[in-house]
Amino acid sequence: MPESSIVLDCYPHEVLCEIVNYAGVKNLFQLLDDSFLNSNGSVKRAVNKAIREISSYDYNNKGTADFKNADEVKRFDNHCVNEKLDVVLNLCYDVQTARDLRELQDVLTTFQPSDKTMLQLRIDFSECYLQDVSFASDGTKYNSVKQAPWRKQVETKDFEEKYVKQLVITADMGSLEIRPLRSTDFCLVPDFQNCMIARVYYLKIDVRLQSGEKLSLRVPVVLQRSV
């Protein structure tokens, strides 16, 4: 028996499944550690079976959810992708502050592409401190990204058809408060440029699509001292 194995791993599969079901798979997300489960294959099979049986899991950063925090979401997604489990992760983010945006970015950038583990993402800006957020496509304004229509695009080289959304997102960031996660005392030096040295700022926006494709956008930010 490997050094990190536990006695429970020697139990019959049917018994382990009963134990996992009794404990509740949503209470066992902390077990989703590669080193532990790889050393306890029988436990891993029982946990995977229980995960597949539920098949759909929810996380809301401001409300009730199947996960206690974002770290459990990342651990769960990593496990399901590696094990090729057919599950759906419903991710709902109520974005109110810059901290919510940073947490959302941190979660999305850890997700891996998969054709088995699917992600459903909904972002709510209705109570965001960003003012006057609007979306426009082909000159028409929409209240959300979801309302914007898909456009068919044909690749000339391979005659491959794909559907895209081309959006212009406008937001008044005058009321946005940006603070470091683990510090209350900080100072942002105003931006400057000369021939020897420069300090510049940008807002980085990362979006990972359901297909696993990742889009990155860097928006220049001018930071000046207020008088």
Tab-separated table of C-alpha atoms in Angstrom, residues 4-79:
chain	number	residue	atom	x	y	z
A	4	SER	CA	-0.237	8.178	1.447
A	5	SER	CA	-2.970	5.541	1.051
A	6	ILE	CA	-5.669	5.168	3.677
A	7	VAL	CA	-7.344	2.011	4.958
A	8	LEU	CA	-10.667	3.169	3.516
A	9	ASP	CA	-9.278	2.654	0.016
A	10	CYS	CA	-9.268	-1.109	0.625
A	11	TYR	CA	-13.060	-1.212	1.061
A	12	PRO	CA	-15.221	-2.693	-1.740
A	13	HIS	CA	-16.395	-0.199	-4.390
A	14	GLU	CA	-20.064	-0.536	-3.426
A	15	VAL	CA	-19.270	0.247	0.208
A	16	LEU	CA	-17.169	3.285	-0.736
A	17	CYS	CA	-19.998	4.596	-2.921
A	18	GLU	CA	-22.414	4.300	0.000
A	19	ILE	CA	-19.972	6.168	2.266
A	20	VAL	CA	-19.475	8.976	-0.276
A	21	ASN	CA	-23.226	9.300	-0.859
A	22	TYR	CA	-23.857	9.428	2.889
A	23	ALA	CA	-21.204	12.109	3.406
A	24	GLY	CA	-22.442	14.090	0.401
A	25	VAL	CA	-20.095	14.781	-2.495
A	26	LYS	CA	-20.477	18.551	-1.980
A	27	ASN	CA	-18.869	18.104	1.446
A	28	LEU	CA	-15.871	16.304	-0.037
A	29	PHE	CA	-14.471	18.935	-2.394
A	30	GLN	CA	-11.406	19.279	-0.170
A	31	LEU	CA	-10.510	15.692	-1.103
A	32	LEU	CA	-10.065	16.703	-4.735
A	33	ASP	CA	-6.308	16.728	-4.461
A	34	ASP	CA	-4.359	14.929	-7.177
A	35	SER	CA	-1.693	13.512	-4.866
A	36	PHE	CA	-4.259	12.106	-2.420
A	37	LEU	CA	-6.676	10.654	-4.988
A	38	ASN	CA	-3.912	9.189	-7.158
A	39	SER	CA	-2.767	7.229	-4.123
A	40	ASN	CA	-6.321	6.127	-3.310
A	41	GLY	CA	-7.759	4.942	-6.605
A	42	SER	CA	-10.818	3.249	-5.105
A	43	VAL	CA	-11.821	6.416	-3.253
A	44	LYS	CA	-11.314	8.429	-6.447
A	45	ARG	CA	-13.608	6.137	-8.437
A	46	ALA	CA	-16.322	6.433	-5.797
A	47	VAL	CA	-15.999	10.243	-5.684
A	48	ASN	CA	-16.068	10.500	-9.491
A	49	LYS	CA	-19.193	8.344	-9.640
A	50	ALA	CA	-20.934	10.606	-7.132
A	51	ILE	CA	-19.877	13.759	-9.036
A	52	ARG	CA	-21.280	12.403	-12.318
A	53	GLU	CA	-24.597	11.454	-10.722
A	54	ILE	CA	-25.327	15.064	-9.722
A	55	SER	CA	-23.915	16.381	-13.043
A	56	SER	CA	-24.696	20.093	-12.461
A	57	TYR	CA	-23.067	22.394	-9.907
A	58	ASP	CA	-23.631	26.071	-9.071
A	59	TYR	CA	-21.432	28.828	-7.703
A	60	ASN	CA	-22.618	32.356	-6.931
A	61	ASN	CA	-20.055	34.694	-5.418
A	62	LYS	CA	-22.733	36.620	-3.485
A	63	GLY	CA	-25.318	33.969	-2.663
A	64	THR	CA	-26.023	30.312	-2.042
A	65	ALA	CA	-23.837	27.844	-3.912
A	66	ASP	CA	-22.517	24.288	-3.924
A	67	PHE	CA	-19.041	25.608	-3.125
A	68	LYS	CA	-17.799	27.466	-0.065
A	69	ASN	CA	-15.395	29.713	-1.977
A	70	ALA	CA	-13.660	30.299	-5.298
A	71	ASP	CA	-10.751	28.011	-4.364
A	72	GLU	CA	-13.122	25.041	-4.189
A	73	VAL	CA	-14.487	25.964	-7.629
A	74	LYS	CA	-10.983	25.963	-9.126
A	75	ARG	CA	-10.087	22.659	-7.442
A	76	PHE	CA	-13.346	21.066	-8.616
A	77	ASP	CA	-12.961	22.222	-12.236
A	78	ASN	CA	-9.346	21.056	-12.392
A	79	HIS	CA	-10.331	17.613	-11.096
